[in-house]
CSV table of C-alpha atoms in Angstrom, one decimal:
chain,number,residue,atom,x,y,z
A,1,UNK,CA,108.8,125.7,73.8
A,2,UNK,CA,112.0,124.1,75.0
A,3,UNK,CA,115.9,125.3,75.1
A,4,UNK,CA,117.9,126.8,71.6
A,5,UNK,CA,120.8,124.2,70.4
A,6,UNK,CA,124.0,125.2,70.8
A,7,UNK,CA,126.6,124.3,68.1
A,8,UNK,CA,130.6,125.1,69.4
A,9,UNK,CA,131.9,126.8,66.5
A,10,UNK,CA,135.8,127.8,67.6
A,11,UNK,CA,137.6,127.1,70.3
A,12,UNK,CA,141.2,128.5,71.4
A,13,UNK,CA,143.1,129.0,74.7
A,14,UNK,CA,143.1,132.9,74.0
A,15,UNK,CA,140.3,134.4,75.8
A,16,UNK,CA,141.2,137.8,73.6
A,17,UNK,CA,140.2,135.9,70.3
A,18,UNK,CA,137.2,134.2,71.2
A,19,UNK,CA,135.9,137.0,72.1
A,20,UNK,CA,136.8,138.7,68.9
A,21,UNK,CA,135.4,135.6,67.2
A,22,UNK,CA,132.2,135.8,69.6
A,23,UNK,CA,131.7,139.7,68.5
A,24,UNK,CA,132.1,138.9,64.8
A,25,UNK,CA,129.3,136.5,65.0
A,26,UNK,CA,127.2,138.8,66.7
A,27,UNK,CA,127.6,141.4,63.8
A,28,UNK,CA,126.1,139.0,62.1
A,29,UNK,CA,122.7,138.9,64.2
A,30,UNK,CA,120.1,140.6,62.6
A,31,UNK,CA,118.9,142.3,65.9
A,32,UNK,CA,120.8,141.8,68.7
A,33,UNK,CA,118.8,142.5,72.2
A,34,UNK,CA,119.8,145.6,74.2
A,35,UNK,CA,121.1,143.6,77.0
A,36,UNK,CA,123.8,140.7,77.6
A,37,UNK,CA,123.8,138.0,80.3
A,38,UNK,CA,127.1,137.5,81.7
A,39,UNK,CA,127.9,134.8,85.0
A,40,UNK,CA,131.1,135.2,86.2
A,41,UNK,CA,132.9,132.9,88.5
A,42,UNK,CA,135.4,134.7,90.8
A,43,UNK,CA,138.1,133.3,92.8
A,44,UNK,CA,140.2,136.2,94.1
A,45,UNK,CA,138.9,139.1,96.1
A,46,UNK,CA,141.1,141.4,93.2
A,47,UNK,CA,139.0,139.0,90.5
A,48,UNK,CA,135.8,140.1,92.4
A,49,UNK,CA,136.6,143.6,92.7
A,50,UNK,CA,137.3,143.9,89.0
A,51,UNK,CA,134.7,141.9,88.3
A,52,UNK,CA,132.4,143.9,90.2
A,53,UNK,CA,133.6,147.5,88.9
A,54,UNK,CA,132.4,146.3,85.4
A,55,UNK,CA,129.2,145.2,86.4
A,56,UNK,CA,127.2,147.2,88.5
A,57,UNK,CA,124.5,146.1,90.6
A,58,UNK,CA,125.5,142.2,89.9
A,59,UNK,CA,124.2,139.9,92.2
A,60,UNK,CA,126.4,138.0,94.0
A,61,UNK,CA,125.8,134.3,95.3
A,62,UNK,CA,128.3,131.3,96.0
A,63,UNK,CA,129.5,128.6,93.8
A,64,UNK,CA,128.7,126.1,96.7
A,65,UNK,CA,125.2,126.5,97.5
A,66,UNK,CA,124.2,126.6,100.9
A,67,UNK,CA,121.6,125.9,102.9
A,68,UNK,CA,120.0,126.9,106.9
A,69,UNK,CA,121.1,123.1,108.5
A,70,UNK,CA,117.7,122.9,110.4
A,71,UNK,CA,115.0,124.1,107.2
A,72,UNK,CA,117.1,122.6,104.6
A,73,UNK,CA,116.3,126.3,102.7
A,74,UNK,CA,119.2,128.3,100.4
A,75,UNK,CA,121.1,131.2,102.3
A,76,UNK,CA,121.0,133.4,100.1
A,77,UNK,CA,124.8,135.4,99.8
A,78,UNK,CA,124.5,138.8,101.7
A,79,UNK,CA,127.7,140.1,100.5
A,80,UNK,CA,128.2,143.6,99.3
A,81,UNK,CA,131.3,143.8,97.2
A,82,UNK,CA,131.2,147.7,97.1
A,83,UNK,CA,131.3,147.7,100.5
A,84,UNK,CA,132.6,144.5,101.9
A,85,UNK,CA,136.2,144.0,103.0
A,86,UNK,CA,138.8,142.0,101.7
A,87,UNK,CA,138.3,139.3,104.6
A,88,UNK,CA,134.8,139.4,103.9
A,89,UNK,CA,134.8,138.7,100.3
A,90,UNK,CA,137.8,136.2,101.0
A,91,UNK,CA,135.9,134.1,103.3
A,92,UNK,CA,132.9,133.6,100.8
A,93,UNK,CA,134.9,133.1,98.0
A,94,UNK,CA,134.2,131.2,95.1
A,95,UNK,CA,131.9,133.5,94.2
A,96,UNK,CA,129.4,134.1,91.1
A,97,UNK,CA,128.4,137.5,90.0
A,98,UNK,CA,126.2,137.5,87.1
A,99,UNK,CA,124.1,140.5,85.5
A,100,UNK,CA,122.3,141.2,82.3
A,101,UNK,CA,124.1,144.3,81.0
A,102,UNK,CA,124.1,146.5,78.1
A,103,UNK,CA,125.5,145.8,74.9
A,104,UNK,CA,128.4,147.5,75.0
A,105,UNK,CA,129.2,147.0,78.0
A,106,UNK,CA,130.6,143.7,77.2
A,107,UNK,CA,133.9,144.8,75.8
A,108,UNK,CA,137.6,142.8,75.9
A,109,UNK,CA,138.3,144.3,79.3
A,110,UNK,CA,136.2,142.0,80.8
A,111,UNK,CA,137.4,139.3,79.4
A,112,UNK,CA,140.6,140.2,80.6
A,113,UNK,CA,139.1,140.7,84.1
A,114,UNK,CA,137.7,137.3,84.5
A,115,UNK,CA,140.8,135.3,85.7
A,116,UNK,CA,140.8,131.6,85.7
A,117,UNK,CA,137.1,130.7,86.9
A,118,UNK,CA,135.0,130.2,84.1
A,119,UNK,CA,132.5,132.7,82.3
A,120,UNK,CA,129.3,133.0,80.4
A,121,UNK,CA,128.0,135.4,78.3
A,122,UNK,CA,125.1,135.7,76.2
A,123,UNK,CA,124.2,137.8,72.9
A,124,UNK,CA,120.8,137.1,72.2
A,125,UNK,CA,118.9,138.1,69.4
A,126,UNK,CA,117.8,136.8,65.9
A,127,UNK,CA,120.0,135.5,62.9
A,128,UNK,CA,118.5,136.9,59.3
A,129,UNK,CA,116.8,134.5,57.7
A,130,UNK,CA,118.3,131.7,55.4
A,131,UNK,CA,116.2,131.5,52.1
A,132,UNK,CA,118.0,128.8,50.8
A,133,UNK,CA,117.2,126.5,53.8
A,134,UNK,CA,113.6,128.4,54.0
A,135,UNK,CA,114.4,128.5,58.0
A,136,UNK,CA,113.8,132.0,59.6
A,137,UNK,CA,115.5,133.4,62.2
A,138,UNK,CA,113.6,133.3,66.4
A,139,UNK,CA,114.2,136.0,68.6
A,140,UNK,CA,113.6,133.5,71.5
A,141,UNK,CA,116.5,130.6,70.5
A,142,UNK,CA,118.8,132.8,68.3
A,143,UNK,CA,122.3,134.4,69.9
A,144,UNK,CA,125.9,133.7,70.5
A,145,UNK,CA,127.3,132.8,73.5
A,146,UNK,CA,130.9,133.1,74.8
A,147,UNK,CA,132.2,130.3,77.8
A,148,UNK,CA,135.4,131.0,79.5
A,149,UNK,CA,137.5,128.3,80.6
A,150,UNK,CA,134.6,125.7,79.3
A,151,UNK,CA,133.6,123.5,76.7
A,152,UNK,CA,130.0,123.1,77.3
A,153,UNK,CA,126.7,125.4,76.5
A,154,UNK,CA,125.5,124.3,79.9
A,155,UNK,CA,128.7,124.8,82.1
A,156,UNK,CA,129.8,121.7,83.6
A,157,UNK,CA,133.7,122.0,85.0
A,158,UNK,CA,136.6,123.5,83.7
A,159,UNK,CA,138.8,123.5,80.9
A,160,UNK,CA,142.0,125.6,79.9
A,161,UNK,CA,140.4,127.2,76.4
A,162,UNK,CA,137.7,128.8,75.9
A,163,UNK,CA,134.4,128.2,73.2
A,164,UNK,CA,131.7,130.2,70.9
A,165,UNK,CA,128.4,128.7,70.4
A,166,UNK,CA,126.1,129.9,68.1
A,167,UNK,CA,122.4,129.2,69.3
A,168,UNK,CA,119.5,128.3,67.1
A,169,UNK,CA,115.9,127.2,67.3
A,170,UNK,CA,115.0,124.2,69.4
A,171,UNK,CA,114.6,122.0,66.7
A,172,UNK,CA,118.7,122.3,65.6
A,173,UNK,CA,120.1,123.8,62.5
A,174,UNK,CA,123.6,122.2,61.4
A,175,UNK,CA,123.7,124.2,58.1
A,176,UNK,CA,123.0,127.3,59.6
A,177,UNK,CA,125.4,127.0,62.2
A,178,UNK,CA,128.5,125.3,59.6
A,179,UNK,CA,127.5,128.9,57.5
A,180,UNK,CA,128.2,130.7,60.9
A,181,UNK,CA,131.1,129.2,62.2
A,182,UNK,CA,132.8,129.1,58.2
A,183,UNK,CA,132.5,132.9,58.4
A,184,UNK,CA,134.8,133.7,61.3
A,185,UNK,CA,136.3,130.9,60.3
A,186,UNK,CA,135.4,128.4,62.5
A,187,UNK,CA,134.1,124.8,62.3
A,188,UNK,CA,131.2,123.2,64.0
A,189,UNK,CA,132.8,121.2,67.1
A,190,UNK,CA,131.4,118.0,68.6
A,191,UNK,CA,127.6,117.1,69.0
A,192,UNK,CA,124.5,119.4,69.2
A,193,UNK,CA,124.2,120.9,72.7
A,194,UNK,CA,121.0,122.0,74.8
A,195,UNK,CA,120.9,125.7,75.2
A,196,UNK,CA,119.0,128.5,76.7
């Protein structure tokens, strides 16, 4: 039960490296699940439409929540961006999309799409497991995760660089994670953070 703990293990202002960095750590999962999480914010309608040509079917909701005046309920975010208008998309704007994709999918271009909202993605999976600690790896905590434009496992505001967590079981795993980070490397930044 309960979230992984995320360790920040590099952090740079080049959103090209740290996701090289990210990638290199998940090479180093021992299984890697066939799908990625990615939560994009968007604050252009060109961010959008890039955004939303590199993943398909994402659902689409805004960053301000809103809610019916007289039920107090959430409006869910209608908007089509495949067949929305500019104005449209403009008026709704910031947006999130987010999506669980495949694997591959997750490649430097979108990165590059992002813009200057902030990002999350998620390689989940399990790291080997580390004999000489006697800890195994869990499917459920294990992973990597890449944040654009943030500093925090659990996004809360922007920043100008960009981190790479490396997620373990619930209970933490410092040496684990200072292995990790010193082979791409990294360091382990700041305090233990809550996860997924």
């Amino acid at each position: 039960m309960g979230h992984s703990r995320a360790y920040a293990v590099f952090t740079t202002t080049d959103a090209d490296e740290a996701h090289a960095r990210a990638r290199r750590l998940v090479a180093l999962l021992e299984r890697v699940w066939d799908e990625v999480y990615v939560d994009v914010e968007v604050r252009t309608v060109e961010e959008a439409r890039r955004v939303a040509g590199l993943l398909p079917g994402a659902d689409v909701d805004r960053v301000e929540l809103e809610r019916d005046p007289v039920t107090g309920q959430y409006v869910y975010c209608a908007l089509d961006l495949d067949t929305a208008g500019d104005e449209a998309i403009r008026s709704e704007l910031p947006l999130f999309l987010s999506a669980e994709v495949p694997a591959p999918a997750v490649g430097p271009e979108l990165v590059r799409a992002v813009g200057d909202g902030t990002a999350d993605i998620w390689w989940r999976g399990s790291w080997p497991d580390d004999p000489e600690t006697d800890r195994p790896g869990f499917d459920k905590y294990d992973g990597v995760q890449l944040v654009l434009h943030g500093d925090k496992a659990q996004i809360d505001g922007w920043t100008p660089h960009h981190t790479v967590f490396v997620h373990v079981d619930n209970r933490g795993d410092l040496p684990r994670a200072r292995k990790l980070a010193a082979l791409i490397d990294g360091e382990v930044i700041g305090d233990v953070q809550i996860g997924w």
